[in-house]
mmCIF file of C-alpha atoms in Angstrom:
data_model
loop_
_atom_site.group_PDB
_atom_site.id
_atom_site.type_symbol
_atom_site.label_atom_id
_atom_site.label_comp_id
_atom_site.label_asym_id
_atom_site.label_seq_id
_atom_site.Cartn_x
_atom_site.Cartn_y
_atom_site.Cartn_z
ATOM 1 C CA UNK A 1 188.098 145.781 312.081
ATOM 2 C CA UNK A 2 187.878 145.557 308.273
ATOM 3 C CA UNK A 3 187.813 148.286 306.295
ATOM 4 C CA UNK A 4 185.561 147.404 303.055
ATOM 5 C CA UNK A 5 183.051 145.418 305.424
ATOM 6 C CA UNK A 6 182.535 148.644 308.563
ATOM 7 C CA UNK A 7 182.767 151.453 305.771
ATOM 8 C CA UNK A 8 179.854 153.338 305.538
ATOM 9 C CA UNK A 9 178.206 151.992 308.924
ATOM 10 C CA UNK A 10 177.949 153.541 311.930
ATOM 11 C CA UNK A 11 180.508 151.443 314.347
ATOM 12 C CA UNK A 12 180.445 153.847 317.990
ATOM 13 C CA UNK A 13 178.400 156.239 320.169
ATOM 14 C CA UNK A 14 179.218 158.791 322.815
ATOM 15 C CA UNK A 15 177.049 160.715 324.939
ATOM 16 C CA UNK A 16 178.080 164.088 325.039
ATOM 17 C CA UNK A 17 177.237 165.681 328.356
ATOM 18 C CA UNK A 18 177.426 167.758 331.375
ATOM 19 C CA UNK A 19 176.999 165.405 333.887
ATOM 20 C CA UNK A 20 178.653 161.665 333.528
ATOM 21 C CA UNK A 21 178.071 160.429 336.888
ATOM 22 C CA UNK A 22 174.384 160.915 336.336
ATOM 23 C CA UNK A 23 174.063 158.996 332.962
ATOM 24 C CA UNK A 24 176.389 156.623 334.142
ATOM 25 C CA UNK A 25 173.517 155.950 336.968
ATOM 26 C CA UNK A 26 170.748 156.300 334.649
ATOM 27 C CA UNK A 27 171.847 154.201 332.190
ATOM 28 C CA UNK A 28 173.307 151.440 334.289
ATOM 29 C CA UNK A 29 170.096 150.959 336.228
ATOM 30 C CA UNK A 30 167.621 151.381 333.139
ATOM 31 C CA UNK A 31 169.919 149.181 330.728
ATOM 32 C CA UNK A 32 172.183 147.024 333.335
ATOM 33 C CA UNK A 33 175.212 148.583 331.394
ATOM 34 C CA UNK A 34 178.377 148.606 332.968
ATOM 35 C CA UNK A 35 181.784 150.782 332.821
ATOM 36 C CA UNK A 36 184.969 150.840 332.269
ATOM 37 C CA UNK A 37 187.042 153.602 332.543
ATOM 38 C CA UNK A 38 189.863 154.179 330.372
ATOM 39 C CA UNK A 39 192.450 157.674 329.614
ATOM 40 C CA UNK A 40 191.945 159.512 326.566
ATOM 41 C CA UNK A 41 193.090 162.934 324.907
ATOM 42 C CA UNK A 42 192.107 165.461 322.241
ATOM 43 C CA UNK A 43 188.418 164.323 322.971
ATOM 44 C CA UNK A 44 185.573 164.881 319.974
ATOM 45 C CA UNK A 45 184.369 168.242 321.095
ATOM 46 C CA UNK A 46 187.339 170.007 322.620
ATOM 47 C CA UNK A 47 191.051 169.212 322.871
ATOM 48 C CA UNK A 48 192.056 167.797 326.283
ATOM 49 C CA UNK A 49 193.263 164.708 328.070
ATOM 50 C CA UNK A 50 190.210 163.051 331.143
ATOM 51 C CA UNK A 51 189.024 159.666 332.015
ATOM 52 C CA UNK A 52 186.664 158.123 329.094
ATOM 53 C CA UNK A 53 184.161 155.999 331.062
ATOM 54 C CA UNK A 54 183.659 153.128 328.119
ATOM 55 C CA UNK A 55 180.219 151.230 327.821
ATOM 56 C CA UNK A 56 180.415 147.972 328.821
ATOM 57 C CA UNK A 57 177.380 145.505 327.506
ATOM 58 C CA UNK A 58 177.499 142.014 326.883
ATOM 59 C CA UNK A 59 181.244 141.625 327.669
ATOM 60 C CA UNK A 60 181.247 144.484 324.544
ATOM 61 C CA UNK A 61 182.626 148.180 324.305
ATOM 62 C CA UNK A 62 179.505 149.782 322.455
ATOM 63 C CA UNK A 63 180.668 153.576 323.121
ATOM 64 C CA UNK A 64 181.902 156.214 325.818
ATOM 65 C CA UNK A 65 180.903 159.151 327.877
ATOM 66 C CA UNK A 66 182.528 162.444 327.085
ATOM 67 C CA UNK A 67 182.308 165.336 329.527
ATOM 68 C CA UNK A 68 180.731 168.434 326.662
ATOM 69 C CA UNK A 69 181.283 170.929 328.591
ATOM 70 C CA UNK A 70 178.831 173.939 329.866
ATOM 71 C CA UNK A 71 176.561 175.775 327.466
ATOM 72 C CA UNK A 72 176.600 172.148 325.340
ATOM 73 C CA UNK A 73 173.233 170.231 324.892
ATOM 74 C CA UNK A 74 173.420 166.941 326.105
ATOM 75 C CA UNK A 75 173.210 164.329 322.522
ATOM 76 C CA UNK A 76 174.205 161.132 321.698
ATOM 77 C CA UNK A 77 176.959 161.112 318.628
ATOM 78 C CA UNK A 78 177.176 158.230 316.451
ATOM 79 C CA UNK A 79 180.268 157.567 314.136
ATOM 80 C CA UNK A 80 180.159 157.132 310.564
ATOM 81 C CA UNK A 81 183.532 154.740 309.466
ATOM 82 C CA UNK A 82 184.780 156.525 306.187
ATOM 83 C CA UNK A 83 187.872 155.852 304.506
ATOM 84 C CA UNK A 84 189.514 159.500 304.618
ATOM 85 C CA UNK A 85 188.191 161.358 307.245
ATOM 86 C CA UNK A 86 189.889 164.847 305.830
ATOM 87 C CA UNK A 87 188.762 164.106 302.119
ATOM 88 C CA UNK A 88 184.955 163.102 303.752
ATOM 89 C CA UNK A 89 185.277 166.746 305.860
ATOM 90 C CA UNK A 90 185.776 168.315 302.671
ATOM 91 C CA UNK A 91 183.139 166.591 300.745
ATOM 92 C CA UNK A 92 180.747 167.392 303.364
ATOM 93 C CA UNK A 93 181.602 171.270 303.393
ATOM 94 C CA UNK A 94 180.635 170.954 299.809
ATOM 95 C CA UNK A 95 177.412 169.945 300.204
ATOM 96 C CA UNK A 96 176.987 172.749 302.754
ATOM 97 C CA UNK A 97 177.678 170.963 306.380
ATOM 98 C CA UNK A 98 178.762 172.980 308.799
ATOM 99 C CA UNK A 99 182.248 171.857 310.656
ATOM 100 C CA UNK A 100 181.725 171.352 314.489
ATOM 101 C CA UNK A 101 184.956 169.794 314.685
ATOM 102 C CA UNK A 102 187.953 169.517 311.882
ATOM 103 C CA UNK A 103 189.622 166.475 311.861
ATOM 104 C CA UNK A 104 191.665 165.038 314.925
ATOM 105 C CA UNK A 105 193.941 162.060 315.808
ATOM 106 C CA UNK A 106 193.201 160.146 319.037
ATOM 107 C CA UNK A 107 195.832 158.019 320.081
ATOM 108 C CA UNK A 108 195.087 154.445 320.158
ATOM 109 C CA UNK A 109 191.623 155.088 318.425
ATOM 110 C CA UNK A 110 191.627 156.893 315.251
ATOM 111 C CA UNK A 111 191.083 159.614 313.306
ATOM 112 C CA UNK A 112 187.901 161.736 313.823
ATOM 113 C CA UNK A 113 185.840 164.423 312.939
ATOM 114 C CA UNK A 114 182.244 165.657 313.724
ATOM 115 C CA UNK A 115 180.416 167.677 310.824
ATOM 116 C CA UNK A 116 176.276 169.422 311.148
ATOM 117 C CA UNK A 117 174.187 168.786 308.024
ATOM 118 C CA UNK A 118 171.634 171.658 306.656
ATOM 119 C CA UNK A 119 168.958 170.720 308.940
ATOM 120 C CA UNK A 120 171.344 170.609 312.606
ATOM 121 C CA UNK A 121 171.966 167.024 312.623
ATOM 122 C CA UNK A 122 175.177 166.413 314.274
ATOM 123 C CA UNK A 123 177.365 163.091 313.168
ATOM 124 C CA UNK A 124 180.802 162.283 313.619
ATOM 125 C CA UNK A 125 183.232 160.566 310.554
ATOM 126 C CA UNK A 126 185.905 158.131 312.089
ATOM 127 C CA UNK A 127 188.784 155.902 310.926
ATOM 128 C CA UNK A 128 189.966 153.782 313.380
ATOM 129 C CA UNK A 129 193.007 152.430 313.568
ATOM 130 C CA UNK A 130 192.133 149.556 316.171
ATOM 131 C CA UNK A 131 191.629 146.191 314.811
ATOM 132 C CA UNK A 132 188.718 145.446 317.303
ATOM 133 C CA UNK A 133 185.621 144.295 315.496
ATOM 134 C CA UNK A 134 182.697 146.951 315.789
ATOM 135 C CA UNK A 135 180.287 146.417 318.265
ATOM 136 C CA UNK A 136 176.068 145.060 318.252
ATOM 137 C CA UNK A 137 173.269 144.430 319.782
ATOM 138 C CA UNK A 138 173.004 146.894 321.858
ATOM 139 C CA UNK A 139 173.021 150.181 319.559
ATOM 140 C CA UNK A 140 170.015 148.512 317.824
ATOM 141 C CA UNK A 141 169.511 150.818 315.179
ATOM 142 C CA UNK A 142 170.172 154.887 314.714
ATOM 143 C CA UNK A 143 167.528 157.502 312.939
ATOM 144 C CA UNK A 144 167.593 160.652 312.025
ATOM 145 C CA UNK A 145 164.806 163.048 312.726
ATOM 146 C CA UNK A 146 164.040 165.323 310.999
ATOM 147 C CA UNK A 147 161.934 168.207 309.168
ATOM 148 C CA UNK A 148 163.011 167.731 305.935
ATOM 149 C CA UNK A 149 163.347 164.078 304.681
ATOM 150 C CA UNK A 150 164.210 165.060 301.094
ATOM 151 C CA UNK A 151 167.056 167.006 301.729
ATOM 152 C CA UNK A 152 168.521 164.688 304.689
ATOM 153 C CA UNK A 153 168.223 162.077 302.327
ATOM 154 C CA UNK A 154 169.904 163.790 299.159
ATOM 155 C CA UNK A 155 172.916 165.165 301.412
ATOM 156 C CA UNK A 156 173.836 161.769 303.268
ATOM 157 C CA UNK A 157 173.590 159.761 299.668
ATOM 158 C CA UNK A 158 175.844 162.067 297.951
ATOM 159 C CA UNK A 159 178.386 162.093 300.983
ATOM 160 C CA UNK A 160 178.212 158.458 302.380
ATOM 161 C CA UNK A 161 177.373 156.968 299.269
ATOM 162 C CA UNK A 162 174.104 155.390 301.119
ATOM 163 C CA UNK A 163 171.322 154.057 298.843
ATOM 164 C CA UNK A 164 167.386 155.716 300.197
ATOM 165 C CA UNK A 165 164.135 153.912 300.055
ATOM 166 C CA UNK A 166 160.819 154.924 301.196
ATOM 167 C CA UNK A 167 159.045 152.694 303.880
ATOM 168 C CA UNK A 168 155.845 152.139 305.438
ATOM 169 C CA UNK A 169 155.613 152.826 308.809
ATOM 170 C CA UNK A 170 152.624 153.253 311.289
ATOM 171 C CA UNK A 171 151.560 156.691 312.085
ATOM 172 C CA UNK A 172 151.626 159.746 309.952
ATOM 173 C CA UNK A 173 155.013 161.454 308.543
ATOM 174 C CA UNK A 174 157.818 159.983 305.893
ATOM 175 C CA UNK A 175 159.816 157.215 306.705
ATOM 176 C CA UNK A 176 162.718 156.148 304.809
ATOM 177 C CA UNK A 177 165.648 153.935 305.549
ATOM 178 C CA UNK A 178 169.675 154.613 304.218
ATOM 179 C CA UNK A 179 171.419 151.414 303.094
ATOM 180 C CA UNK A 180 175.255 151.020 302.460
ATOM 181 C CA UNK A 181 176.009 150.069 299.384
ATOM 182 C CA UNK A 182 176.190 146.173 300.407
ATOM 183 C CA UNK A 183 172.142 146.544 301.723
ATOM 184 C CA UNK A 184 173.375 146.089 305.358
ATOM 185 C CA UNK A 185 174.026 148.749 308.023
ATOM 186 C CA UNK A 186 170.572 150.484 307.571
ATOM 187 C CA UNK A 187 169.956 153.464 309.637
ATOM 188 C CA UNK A 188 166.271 155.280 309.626
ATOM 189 C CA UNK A 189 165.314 158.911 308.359
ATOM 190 C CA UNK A 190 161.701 160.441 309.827
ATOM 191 C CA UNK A 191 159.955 163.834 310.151
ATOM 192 C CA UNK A 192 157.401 162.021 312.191
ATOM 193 C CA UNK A 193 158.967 162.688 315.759
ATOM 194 C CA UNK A 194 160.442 166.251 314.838
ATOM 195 C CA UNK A 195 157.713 168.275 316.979
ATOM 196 C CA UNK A 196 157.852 165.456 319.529
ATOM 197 C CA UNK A 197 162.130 165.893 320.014
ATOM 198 C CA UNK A 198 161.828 169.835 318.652
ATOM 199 C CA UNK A 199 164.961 169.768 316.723
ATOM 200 C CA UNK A 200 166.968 167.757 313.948
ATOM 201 C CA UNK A 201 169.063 165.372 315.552
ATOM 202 C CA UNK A 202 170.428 162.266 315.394
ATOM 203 C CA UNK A 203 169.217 159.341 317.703
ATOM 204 C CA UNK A 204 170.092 155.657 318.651
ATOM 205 C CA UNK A 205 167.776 152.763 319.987
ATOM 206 C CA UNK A 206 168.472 150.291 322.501
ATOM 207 C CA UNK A 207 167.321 146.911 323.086
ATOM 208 C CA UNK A 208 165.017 146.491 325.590
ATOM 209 C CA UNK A 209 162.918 142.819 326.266
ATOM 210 C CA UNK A 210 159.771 145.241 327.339
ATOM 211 C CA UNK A 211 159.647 148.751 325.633
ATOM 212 C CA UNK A 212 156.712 149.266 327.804
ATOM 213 C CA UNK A 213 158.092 148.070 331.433
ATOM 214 C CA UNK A 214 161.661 149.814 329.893
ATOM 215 C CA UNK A 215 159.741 153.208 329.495
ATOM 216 C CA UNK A 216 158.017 153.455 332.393
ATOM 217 C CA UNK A 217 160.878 152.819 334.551
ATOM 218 C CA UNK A 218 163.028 155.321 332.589
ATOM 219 C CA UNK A 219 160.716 157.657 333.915
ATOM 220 C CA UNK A 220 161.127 156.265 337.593
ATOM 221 C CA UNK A 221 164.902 157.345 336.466
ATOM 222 C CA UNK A 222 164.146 160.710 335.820
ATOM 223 C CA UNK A 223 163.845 160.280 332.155
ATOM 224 C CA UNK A 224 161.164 162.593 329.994
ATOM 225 C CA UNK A 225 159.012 160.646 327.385
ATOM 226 C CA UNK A 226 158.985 162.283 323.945
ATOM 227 C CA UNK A 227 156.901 159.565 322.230
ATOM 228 C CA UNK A 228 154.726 156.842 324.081
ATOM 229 C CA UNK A 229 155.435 153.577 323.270
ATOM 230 C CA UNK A 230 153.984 152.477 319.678
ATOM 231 C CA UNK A 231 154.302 149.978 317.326
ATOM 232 C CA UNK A 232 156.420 149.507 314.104
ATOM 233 C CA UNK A 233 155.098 148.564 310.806
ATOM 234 C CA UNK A 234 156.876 144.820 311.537
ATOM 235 C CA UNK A 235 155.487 144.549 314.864
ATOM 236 C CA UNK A 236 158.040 145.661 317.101
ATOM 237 C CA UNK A 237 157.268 148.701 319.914
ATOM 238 C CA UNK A 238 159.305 151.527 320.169
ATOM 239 C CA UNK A 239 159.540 154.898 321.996
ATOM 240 C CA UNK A 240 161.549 157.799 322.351
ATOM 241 C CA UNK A 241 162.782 159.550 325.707
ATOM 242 C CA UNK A 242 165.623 161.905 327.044
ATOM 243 C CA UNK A 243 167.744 161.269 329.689
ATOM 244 C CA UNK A 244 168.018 163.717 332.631
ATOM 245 C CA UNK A 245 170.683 165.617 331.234
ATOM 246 C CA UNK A 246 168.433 166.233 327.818
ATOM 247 C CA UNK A 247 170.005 163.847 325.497
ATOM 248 C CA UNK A 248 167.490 161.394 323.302
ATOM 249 C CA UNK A 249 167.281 157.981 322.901
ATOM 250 C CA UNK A 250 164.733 155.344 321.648
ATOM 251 C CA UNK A 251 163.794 151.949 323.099
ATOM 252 C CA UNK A 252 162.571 149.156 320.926
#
């Protein structure tokens, strides 16, 4: 994986959550993704060694499964590649994060840590120190909801170095995307959804042929629907739904 090209774009997921056999169903029969388990330590929300079910699409690993633990709600974390993970930590303390997780070496995969901006969004910083080249085209795209735009936007500029612009989008609320500094590895920032999902958080889409036929049988899968399917400014239909352990995710 090279370093100038990945830094500053998200590169993984994992699903924290109670219950992996579940999503493992859920996902596999919504998505068609398949598993592969591998054995991992010092995972990204507690210390400890288990089975690390990896996601398997398109002959790709995309991201894992990692067992949170009671009292933890169920979220997808994506992973920012940074350069220093500790000097990153420290930045984003600065600029008032909270720490969910101080920095941590996982053999075989890298060093990580997870930080909480001012609003509650939860991301995790990574260096990897694989060579395999990140993964696409099935973590479409990831956006951050939120209530306050201004200040998401402010905080992940000054620590990621991203680059803001305001969009148009359909329906009401602010839309902006976050740009590395090369233009490329955009991720989205909205207020729109934030009643809809009822907290800040962090949230990938998947590719789906039929967000419509995708949605409906998400439901069929237990699934709740935060936000009917609608279209983007470009055409393209979304929506937004949590799995049946809680944990959101878009389809477009």
């Amino acid at each position: 994986m090279s370093v100038e090209a990945e830094t500053g774009r998200i590169i993984w997921h994992d699903l924290l959550t109670q219950d992996i056999s579940l999503v493992k169903s859920f996902y596999a029969d919504l998505l068609g993704w398949e598993y592969q388990i591998e054995h991992a330590s010092d995972f990204v929300w507690r210390s400890g060694e288990a089975d690390y079910p990896l996601i398997i699409a398109e002959g790709e690993a995309h991201g894992g499964f990692v067992n949170s633990g009671k009292g933890i709600v169920s979220r997808w974390l994506a992973y920012v590649m940074v350069k220093d993970v500790d000097d990153m930590t420290a930045s984003a303390k600065s600029l008032g994060a909270t720490i969910i997780r101080d920095p941590f070496d996982t053999p075989g995969v890298g060093r990580s840590a997870v930080i909480q901006d001012l609003q509650g969004g939860v991301i995790g910083l990574t260096f990897p120190t694989h060579h395999f080249p990140a993964p696409s085209g099935t973590f479409l795209q990831d956006e951050l909801i939120t209530d306050d735009v201004d200040s998401a936007m402010l905080f992940y500029c000054d620590l990621f170095g991203w680059e803001a612009q305001d969009i148009e989008e359909v329906g009401p609320g602010r839309h902006a995307v976050l740009n590395s500094t090369d233009r490329d590895g955009v991720v989205g920032v909205t207020n729109q959804f934030f009643e809809a999902v009822g907290c800040a958080l962090w949230m990938p889409y998947f590719a789906t042929d039929d967000v419509g036929i995708a949605t409906a049988k998400a439901k069929a899968l237990g699934a709740s629907l935060c936000v009917d399917s609608i279209s983007t400014i470009n055409g393209e239909r979304k929506a937004i739904l949590s799995d049946p352990t809680g944990a959101v995710f878009g389809l477009l």
